[in-house]
mmCIF file of C-alpha atoms and ligand atoms in Angstrom:
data_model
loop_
_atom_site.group_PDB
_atom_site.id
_atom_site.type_symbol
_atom_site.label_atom_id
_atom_site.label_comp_id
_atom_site.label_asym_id
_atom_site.label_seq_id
_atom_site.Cartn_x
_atom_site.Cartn_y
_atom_site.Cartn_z
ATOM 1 C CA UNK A 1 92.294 107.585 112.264
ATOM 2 C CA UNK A 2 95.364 105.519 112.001
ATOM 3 C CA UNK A 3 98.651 106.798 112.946
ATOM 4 C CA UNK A 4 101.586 105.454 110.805
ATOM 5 C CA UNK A 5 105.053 106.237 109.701
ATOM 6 C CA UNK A 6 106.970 105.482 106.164
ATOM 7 C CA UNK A 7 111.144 104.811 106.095
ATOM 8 C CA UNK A 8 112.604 106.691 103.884
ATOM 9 C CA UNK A 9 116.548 107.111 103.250
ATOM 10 C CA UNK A 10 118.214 109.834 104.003
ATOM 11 C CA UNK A 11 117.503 113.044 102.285
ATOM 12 C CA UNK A 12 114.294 111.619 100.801
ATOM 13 C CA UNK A 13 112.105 112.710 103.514
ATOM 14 C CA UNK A 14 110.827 115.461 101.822
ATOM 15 C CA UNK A 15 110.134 114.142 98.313
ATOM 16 C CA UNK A 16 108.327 110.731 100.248
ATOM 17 C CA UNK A 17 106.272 113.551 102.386
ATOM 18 C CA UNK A 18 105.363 115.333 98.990
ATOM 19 C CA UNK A 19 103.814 111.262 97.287
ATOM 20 C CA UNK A 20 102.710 110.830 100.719
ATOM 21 C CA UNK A 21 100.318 114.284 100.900
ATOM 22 C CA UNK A 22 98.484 113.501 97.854
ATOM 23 C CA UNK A 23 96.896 110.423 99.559
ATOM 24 C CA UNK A 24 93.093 110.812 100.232
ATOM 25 C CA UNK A 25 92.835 110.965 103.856
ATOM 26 C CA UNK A 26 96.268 111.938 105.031
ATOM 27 C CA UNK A 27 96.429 114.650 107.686
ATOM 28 C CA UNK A 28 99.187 115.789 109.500
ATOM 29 C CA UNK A 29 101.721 114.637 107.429
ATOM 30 C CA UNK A 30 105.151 115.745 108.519
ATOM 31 C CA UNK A 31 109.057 114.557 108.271
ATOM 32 C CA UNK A 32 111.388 113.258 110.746
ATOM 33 C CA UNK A 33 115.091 111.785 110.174
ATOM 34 C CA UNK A 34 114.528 109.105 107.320
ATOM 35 C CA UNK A 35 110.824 108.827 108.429
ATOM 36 C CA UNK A 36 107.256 110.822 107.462
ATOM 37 C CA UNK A 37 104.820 111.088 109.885
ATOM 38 C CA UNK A 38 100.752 110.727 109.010
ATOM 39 C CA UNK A 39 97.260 109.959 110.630
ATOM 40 C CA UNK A 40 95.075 108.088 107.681
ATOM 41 C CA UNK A 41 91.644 107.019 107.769
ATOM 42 C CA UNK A 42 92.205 104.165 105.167
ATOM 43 C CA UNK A 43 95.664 102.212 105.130
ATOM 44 C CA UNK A 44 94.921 100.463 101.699
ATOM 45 C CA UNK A 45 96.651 103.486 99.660
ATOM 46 C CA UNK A 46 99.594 103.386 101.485
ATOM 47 C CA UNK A 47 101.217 100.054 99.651
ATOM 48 C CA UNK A 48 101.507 101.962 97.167
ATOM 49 C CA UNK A 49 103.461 104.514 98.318
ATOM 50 C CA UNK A 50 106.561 104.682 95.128
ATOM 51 C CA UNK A 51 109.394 106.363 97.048
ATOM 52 C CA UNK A 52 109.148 105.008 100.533
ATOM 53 C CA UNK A 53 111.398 101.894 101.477
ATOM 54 C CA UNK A 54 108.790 101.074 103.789
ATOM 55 C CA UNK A 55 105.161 101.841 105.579
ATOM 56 C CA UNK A 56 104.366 101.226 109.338
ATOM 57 C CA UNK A 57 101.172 101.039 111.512
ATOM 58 C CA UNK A 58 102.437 103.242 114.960
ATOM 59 C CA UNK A 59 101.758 100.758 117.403
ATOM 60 C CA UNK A 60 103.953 102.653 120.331
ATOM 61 C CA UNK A 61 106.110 105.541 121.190
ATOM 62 C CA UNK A 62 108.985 105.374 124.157
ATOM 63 C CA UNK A 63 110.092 108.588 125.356
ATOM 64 C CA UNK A 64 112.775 108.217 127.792
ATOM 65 C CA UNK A 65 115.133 105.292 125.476
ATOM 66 C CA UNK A 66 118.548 105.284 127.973
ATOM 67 C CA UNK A 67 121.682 105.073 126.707
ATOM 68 C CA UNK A 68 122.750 102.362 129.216
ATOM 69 C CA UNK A 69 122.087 98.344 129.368
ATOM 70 C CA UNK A 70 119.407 99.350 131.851
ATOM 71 C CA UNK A 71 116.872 100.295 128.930
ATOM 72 C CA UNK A 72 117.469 96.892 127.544
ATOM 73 C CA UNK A 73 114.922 95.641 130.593
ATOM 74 C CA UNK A 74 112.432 98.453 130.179
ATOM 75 C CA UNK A 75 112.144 97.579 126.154
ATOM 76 C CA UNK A 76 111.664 94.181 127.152
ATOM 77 C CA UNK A 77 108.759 95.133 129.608
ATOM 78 C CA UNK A 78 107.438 97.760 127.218
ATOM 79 C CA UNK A 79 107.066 95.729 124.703
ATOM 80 C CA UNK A 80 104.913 92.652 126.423
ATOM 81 C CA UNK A 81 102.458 95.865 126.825
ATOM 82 C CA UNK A 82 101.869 96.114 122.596
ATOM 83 C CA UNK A 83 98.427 95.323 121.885
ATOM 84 C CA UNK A 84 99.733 93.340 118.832
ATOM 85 C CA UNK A 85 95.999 91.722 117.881
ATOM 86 C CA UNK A 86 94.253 94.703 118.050
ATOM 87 C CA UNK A 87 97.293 96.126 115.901
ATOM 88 C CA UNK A 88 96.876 92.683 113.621
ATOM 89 C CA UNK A 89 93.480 93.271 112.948
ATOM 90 C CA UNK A 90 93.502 96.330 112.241
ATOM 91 C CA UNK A 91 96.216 95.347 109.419
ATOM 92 C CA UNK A 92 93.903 92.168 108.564
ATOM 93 C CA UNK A 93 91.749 95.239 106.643
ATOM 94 C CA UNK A 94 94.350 94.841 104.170
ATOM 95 C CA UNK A 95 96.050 91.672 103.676
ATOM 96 C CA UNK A 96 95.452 87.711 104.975
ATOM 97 C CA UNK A 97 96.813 86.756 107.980
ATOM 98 C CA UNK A 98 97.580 83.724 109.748
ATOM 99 C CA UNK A 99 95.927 82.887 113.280
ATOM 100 C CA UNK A 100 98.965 82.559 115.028
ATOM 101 C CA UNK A 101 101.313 85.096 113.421
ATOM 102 C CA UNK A 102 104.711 84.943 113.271
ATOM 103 C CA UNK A 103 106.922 88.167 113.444
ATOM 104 C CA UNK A 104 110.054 88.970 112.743
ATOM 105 C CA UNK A 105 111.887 92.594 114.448
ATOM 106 C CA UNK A 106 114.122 95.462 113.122
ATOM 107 C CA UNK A 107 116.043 97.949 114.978
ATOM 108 C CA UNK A 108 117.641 101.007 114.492
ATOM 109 C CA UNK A 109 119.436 104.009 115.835
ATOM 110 C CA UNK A 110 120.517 107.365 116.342
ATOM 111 C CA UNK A 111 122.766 108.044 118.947
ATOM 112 C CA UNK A 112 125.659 106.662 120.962
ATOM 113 C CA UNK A 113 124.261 103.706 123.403
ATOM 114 C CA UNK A 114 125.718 100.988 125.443
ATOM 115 C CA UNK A 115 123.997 97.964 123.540
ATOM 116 C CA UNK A 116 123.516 97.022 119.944
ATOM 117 C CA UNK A 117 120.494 96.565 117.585
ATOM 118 C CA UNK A 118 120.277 92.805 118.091
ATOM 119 C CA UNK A 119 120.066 93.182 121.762
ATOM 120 C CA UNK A 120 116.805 95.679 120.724
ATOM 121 C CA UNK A 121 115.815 92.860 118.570
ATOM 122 C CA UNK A 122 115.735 90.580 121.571
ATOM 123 C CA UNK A 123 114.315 92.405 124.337
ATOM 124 C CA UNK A 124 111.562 93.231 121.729
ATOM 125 C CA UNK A 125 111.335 89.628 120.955
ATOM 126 C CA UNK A 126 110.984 88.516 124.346
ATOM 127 C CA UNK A 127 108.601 90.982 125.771
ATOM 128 C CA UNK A 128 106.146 89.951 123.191
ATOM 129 C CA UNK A 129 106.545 86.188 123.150
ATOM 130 C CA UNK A 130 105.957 86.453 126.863
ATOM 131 C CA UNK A 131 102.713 88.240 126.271
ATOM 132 C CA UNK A 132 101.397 86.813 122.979
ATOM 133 C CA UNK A 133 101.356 83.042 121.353
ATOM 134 C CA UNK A 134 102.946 85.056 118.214
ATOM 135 C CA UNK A 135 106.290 82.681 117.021
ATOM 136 C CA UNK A 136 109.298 85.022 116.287
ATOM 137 C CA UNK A 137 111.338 84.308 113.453
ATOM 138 C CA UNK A 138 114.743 85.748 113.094
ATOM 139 C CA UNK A 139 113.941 85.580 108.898
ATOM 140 C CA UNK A 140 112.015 88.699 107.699
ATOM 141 C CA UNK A 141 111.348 87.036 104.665
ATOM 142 C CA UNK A 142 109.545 84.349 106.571
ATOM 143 C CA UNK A 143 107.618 86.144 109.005
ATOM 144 C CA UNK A 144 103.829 88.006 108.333
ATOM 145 C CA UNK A 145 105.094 90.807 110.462
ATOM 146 C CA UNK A 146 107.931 92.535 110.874
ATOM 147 C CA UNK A 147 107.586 94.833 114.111
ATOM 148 C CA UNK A 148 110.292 98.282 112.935
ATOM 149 C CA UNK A 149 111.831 100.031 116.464
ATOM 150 C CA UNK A 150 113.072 102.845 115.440
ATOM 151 C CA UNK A 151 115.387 104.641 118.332
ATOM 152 C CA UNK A 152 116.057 108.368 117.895
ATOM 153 C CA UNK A 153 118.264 110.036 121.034
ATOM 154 C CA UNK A 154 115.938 109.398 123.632
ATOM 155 C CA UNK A 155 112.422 108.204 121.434
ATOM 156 C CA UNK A 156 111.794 105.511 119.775
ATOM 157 C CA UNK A 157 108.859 105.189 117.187
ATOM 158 C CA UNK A 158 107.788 101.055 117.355
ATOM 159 C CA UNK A 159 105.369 99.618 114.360
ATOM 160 C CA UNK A 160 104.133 97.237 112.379
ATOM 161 C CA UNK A 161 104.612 96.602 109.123
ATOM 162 C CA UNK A 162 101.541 97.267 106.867
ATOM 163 C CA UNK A 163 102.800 94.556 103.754
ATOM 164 C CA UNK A 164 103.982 91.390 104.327
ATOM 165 C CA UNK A 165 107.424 92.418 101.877
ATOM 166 C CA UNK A 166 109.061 95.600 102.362
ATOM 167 C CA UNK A 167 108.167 98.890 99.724
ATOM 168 C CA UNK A 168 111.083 99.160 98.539
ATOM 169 C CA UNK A 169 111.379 95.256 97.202
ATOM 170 C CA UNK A 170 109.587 95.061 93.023
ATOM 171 C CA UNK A 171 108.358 91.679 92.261
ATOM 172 C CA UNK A 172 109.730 92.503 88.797
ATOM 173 C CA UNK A 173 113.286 92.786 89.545
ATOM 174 C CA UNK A 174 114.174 89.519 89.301
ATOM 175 C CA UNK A 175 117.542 89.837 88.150
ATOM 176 C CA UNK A 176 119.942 91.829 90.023
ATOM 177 C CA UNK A 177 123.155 93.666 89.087
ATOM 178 C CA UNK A 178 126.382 95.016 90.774
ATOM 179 C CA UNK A 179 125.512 99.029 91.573
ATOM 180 C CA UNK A 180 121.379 98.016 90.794
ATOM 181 C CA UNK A 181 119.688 101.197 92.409
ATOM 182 C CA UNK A 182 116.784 100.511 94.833
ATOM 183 C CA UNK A 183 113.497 101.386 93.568
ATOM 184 C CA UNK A 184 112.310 103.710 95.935
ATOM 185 C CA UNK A 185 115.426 106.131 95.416
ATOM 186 C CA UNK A 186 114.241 105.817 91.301
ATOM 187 C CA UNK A 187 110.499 106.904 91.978
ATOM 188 C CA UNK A 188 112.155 109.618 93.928
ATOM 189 C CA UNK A 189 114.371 110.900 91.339
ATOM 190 C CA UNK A 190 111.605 110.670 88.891
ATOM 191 C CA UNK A 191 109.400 112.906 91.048
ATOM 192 C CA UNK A 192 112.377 115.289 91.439
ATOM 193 C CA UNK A 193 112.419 115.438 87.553
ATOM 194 C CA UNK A 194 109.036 116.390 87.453
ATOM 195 C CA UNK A 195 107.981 113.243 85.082
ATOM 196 C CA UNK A 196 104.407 113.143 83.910
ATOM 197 C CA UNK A 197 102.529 110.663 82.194
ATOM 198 C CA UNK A 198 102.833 110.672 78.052
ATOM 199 C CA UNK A 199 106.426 112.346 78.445
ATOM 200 C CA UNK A 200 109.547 110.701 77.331
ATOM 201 C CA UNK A 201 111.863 109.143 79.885
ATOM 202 C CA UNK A 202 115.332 108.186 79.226
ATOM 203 C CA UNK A 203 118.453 106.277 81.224
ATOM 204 C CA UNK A 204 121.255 105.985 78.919
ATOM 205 C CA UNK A 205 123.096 103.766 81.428
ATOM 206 C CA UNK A 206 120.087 101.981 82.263
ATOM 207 C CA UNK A 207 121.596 98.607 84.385
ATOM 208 C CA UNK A 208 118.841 96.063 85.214
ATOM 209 C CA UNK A 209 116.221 98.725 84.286
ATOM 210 C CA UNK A 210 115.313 100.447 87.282
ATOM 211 C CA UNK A 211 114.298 103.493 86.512
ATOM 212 C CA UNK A 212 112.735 103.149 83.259
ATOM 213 C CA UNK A 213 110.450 100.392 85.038
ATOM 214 C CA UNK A 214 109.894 102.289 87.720
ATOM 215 C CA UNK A 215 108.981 105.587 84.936
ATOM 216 C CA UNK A 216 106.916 103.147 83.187
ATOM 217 C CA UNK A 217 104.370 102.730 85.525
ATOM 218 C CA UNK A 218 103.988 106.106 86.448
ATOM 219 C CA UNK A 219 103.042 106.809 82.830
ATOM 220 C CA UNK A 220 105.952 107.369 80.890
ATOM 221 C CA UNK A 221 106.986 106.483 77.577
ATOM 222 C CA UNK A 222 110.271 105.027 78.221
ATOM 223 C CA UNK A 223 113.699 104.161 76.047
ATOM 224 C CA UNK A 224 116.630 102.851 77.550
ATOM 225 C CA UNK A 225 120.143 101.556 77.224
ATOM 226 C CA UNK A 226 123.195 100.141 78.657
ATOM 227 C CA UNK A 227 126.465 99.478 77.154
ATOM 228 C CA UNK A 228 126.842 96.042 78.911
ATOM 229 C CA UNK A 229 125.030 93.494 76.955
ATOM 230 C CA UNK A 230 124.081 91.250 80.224
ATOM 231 C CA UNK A 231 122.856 94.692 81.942
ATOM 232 C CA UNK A 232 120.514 95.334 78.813
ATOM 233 C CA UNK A 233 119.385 91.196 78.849
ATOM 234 C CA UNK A 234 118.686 91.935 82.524
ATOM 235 C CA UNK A 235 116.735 94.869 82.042
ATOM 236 C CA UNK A 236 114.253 93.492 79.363
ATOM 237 C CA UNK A 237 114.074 90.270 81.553
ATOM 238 C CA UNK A 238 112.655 92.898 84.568
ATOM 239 C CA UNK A 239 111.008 94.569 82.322
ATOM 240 C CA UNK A 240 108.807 91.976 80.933
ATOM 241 C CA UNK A 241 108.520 90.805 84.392
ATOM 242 C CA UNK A 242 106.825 94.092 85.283
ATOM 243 C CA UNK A 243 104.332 94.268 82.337
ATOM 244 C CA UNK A 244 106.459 96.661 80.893
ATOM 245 C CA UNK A 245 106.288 96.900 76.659
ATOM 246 C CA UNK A 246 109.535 98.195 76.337
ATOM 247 C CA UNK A 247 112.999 97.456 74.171
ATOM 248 C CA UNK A 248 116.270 97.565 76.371
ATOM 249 C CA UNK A 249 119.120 98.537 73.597
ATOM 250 C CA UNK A 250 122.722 97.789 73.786
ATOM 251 C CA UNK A 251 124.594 101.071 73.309
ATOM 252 C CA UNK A 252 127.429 104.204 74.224
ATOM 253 C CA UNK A 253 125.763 106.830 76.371
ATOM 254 C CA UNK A 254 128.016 109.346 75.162
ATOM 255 C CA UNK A 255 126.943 108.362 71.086
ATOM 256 C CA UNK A 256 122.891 107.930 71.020
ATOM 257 C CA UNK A 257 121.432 107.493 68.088
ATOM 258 C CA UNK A 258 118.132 109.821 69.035
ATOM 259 C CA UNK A 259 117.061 112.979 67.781
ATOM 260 C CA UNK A 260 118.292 116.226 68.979
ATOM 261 C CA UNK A 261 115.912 117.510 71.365
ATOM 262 C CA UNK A 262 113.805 114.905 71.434
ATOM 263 C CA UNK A 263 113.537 113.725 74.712
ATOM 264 C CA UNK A 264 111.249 115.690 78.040
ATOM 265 C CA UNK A 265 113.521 114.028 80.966
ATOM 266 C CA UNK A 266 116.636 112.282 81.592
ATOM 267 C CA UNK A 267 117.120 110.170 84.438
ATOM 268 C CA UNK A 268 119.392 108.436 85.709
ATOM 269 C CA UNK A 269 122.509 106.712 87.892
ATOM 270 C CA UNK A 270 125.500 106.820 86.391
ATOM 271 C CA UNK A 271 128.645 104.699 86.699
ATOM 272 C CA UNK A 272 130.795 106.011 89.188
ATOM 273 C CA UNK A 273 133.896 103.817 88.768
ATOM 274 C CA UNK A 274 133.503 101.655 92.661
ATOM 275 C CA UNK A 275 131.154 99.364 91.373
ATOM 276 C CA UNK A 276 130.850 100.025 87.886
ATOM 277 C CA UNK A 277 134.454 100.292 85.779
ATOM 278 C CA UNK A 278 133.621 102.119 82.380
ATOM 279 C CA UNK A 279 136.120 102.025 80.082
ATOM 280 C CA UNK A 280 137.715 105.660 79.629
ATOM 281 C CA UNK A 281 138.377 108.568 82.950
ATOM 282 C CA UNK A 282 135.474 109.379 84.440
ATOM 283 C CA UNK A 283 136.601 112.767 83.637
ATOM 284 C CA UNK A 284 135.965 112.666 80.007
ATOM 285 C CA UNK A 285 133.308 110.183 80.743
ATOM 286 C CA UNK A 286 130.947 112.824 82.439
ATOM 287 C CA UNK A 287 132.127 115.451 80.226
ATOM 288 C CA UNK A 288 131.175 113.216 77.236
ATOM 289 C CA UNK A 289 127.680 111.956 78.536
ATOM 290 C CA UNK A 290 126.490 115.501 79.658
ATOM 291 C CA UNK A 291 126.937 116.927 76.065
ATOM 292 C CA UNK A 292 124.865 113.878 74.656
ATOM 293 C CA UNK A 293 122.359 114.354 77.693
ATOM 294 C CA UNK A 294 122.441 118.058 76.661
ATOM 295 C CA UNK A 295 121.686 117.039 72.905
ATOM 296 C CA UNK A 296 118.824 115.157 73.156
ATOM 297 C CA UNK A 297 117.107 116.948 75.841
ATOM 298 C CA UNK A 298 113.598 119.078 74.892
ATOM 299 C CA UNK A 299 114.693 123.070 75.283
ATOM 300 C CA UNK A 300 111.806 122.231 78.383
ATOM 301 C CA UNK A 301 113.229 118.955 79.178
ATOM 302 C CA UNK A 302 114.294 118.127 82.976
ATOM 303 C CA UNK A 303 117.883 115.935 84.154
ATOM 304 C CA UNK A 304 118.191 114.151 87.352
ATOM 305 C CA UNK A 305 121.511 112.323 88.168
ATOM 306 C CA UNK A 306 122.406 110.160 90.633
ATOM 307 C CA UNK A 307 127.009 109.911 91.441
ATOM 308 C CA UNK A 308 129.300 110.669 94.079
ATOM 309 C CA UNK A 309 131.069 112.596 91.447
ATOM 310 C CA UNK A 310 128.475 115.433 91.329
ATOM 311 C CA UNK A 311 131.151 118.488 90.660
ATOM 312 C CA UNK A 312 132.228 116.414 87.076
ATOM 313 C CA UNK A 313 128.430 117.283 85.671
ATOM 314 C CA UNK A 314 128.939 120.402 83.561
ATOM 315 C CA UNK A 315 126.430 121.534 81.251
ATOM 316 C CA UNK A 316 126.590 124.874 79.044
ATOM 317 C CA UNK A 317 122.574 124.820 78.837
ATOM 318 C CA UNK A 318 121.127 123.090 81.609
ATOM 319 C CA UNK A 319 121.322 124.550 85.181
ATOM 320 C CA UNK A 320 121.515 123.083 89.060
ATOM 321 C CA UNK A 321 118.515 123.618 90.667
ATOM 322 C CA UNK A 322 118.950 120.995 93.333
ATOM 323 C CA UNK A 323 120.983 118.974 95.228
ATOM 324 C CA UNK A 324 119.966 116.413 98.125
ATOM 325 C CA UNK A 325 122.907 113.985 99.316
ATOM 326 C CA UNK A 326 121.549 110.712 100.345
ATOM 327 C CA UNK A 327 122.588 107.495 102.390
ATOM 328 C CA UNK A 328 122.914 104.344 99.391
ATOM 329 C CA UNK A 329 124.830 101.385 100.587
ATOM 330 C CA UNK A 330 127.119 102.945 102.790
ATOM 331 C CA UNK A 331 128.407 105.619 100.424
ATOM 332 C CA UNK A 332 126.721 109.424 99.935
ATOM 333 C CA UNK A 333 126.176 110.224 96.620
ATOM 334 C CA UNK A 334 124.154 113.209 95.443
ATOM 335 C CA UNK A 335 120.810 113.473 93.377
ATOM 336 C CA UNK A 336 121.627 116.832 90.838
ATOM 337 C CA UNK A 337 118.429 118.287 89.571
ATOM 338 C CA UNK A 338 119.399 120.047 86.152
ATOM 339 C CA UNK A 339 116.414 122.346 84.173
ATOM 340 C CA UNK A 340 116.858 124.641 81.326
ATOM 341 C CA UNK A 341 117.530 128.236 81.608
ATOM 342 C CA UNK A 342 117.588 130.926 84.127
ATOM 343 C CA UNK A 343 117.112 129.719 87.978
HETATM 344 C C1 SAM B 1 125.249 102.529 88.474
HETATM 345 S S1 SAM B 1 124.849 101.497 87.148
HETATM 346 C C2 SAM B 1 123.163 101.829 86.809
HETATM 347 C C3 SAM B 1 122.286 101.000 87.677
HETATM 348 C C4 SAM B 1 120.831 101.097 87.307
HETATM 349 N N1 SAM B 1 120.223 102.361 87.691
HETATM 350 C C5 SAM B 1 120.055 99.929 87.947
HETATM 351 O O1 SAM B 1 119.124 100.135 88.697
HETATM 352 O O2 SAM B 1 120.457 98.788 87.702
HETATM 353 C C6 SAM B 1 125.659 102.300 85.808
HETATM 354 C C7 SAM B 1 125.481 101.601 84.479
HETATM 355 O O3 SAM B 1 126.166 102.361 83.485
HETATM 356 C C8 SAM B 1 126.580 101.453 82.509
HETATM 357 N N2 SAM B 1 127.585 102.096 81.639
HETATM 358 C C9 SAM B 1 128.903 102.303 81.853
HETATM 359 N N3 SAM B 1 129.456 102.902 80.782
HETATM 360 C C10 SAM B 1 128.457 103.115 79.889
HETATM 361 C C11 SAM B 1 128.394 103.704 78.605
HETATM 362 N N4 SAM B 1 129.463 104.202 78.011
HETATM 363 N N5 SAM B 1 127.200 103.737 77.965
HETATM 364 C C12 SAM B 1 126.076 103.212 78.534
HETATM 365 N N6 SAM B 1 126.082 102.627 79.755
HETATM 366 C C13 SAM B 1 127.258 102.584 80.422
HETATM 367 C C14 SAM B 1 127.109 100.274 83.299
HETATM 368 O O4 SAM B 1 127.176 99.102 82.488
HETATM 369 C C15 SAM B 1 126.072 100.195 84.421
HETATM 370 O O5 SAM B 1 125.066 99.255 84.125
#
């Protein structure tokens, strides 16, 4: 038995527990801030993990993190004790890699201290270049391991990375937009929607195709749409990138041409005027896209949306079941869970 933990962000713990629970051989699955904790007899599984930004192989906790320089010293020593090529091979189970690895480090954390995250980074560094022959890159993108500290209060969790790229980074998005919504926060909202495969997804304001992608490969059969002509040429660009047989049209969210009720779950994030400028008030905006939403939706159908403006969604039919505020580049906006009929 392996011990490991994922990354979420914040909020998503409990939806990233739920995908992680359903993998054969988990035990002991549990949440901490942004992370899930497991034991798992096979690691394989775990790259696939949809809503996770990232999976790590436990390689060390450190109970008594001070708050003072002094602990920069004791992380240094602490980690020159790492037994990083027993760690390595166990990881070699899964992926190539090199003799002499390289590594790169990331740090994070919770509570006031007298040092910064690149002085963590360096201590860590140090400590295992004067233990190991590993070379330590400051690129992540370079590196075959990235070793994650991750510092609550007085703990910190230390591992290393099971894949050589971070979850959360697709291969298929290869075009990138202004307000483009990580992929692990999509596969997240699509699990709080309840998606299944055969249903019928839908993101009227799709962007670079995120979602729909992401619904795509969990089953779906997907439609969606952007009013920005370069979003939409992005979208079917990522989308053929990712295998995806899908059409990317160029239209008004608030004027679809699809069938009443013809759709089992809407999903998706929707411009909320920092990033994204639309071109009426995002008051009559939201009231305008939630009575098309409310239009084509299945009398069974499920809506998840993702804005900072959650208190302008207003639907007569649909009701709030759920709301989780999350951390997304620096801002909070809130995932709104809508279902038909009595809660
Ligand atoms: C926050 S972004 C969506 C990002 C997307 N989830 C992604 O991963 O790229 C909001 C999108 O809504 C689109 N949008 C704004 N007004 C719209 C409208 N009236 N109809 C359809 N899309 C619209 C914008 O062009 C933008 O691409």
């Amino acid at each position: 038995m392996q011990s490991v933990f994922a990354v979420t962000a914040r909020g998503l713990e409990a939806v990233s527990l739920r995908e992680m629970r359903v993998i054969p051989g988990i035990q002991n699955a549990q949440t901490a801030y942004r992370r899930v904790l497991a034991e798992c007899d096979s690691l394989l599984p775990l790259l696939s993990l949809r809503t996770v930004d990232d999976v790590f192989l436990q390689v060390a906790i450190w109970p008594q993190i001070d708050h003072t320089r002094s602990a920069l010293g004791n992380i240094q020593d602490w980690s020159a004790e790492f037994d990083l090529p027993k760690a390595a091979g166990i990881i070699s189970k899964i992926r190539p890699i090199a003799q002499i690895p390289s590594f790169s480090v990331t740090a994070n954390f919770v509570g006031k201290r007298n040092y910064s995250s690149e002085e963590i980074k360096s201590s860590v560094a140090a400590g295992i270049q004067e233990q190991w022959t590993w070379n330590y890159l400051e690129d992540d993108r370079e590196s075959d391991f990235n070793i994650r500290v991750f510092i609550e209060h007085q703990t910190a969790l230390v591992g290393l990375r099971l894949g050589k790229r971070p979850l959360h980074e697709r291969s298929y998005k290869q075009v990138q937009r202004p307000g483009s919504l990580k992929p692990s926060v999509a596969a997240t909202m699509l699990i709080l929607a309840d998606l299944k495969p055969g249903e019928h997804l839908l993101d009227p304001c799709c962007g670079v195709g995120t979602i729909i992608i992401e619904g795509a490969v969990m089953g779906a059969v997907v439609q969606g749409g952007d009013v920005d002509s370069e979003a939409v040429e992005a979208a079917n660009a990522n989308a053929a990138s990712a295998n995806i047989q899908t059409r990317f049209e160029q239209w008004d969210a608030r004027n679809l041409s699809l069938l009443d009720g013809s759709v089992d779950c809407v999903v998706s994030n929707l411009p909320w005027g920092r990033q994204i400028q639309i071109d009426a008030d995002l008051k009559a905006f939201y009231r305008d896209i939630c009575t098309e939403i409310e239009r084509v939706i299945r009398p069974d159908g499920r809506v998840v949306l993702l804005t900072t403006m959650p208190d302008l969604l207003n639907f007569k039919r649909l009701r709030l079941v759920e709301q989780i505020e999350i951390s997304l580049f620096g801002q909070n906006p809130i995932i709104s869970v809508f279902k038909i009929g009595e809660i």
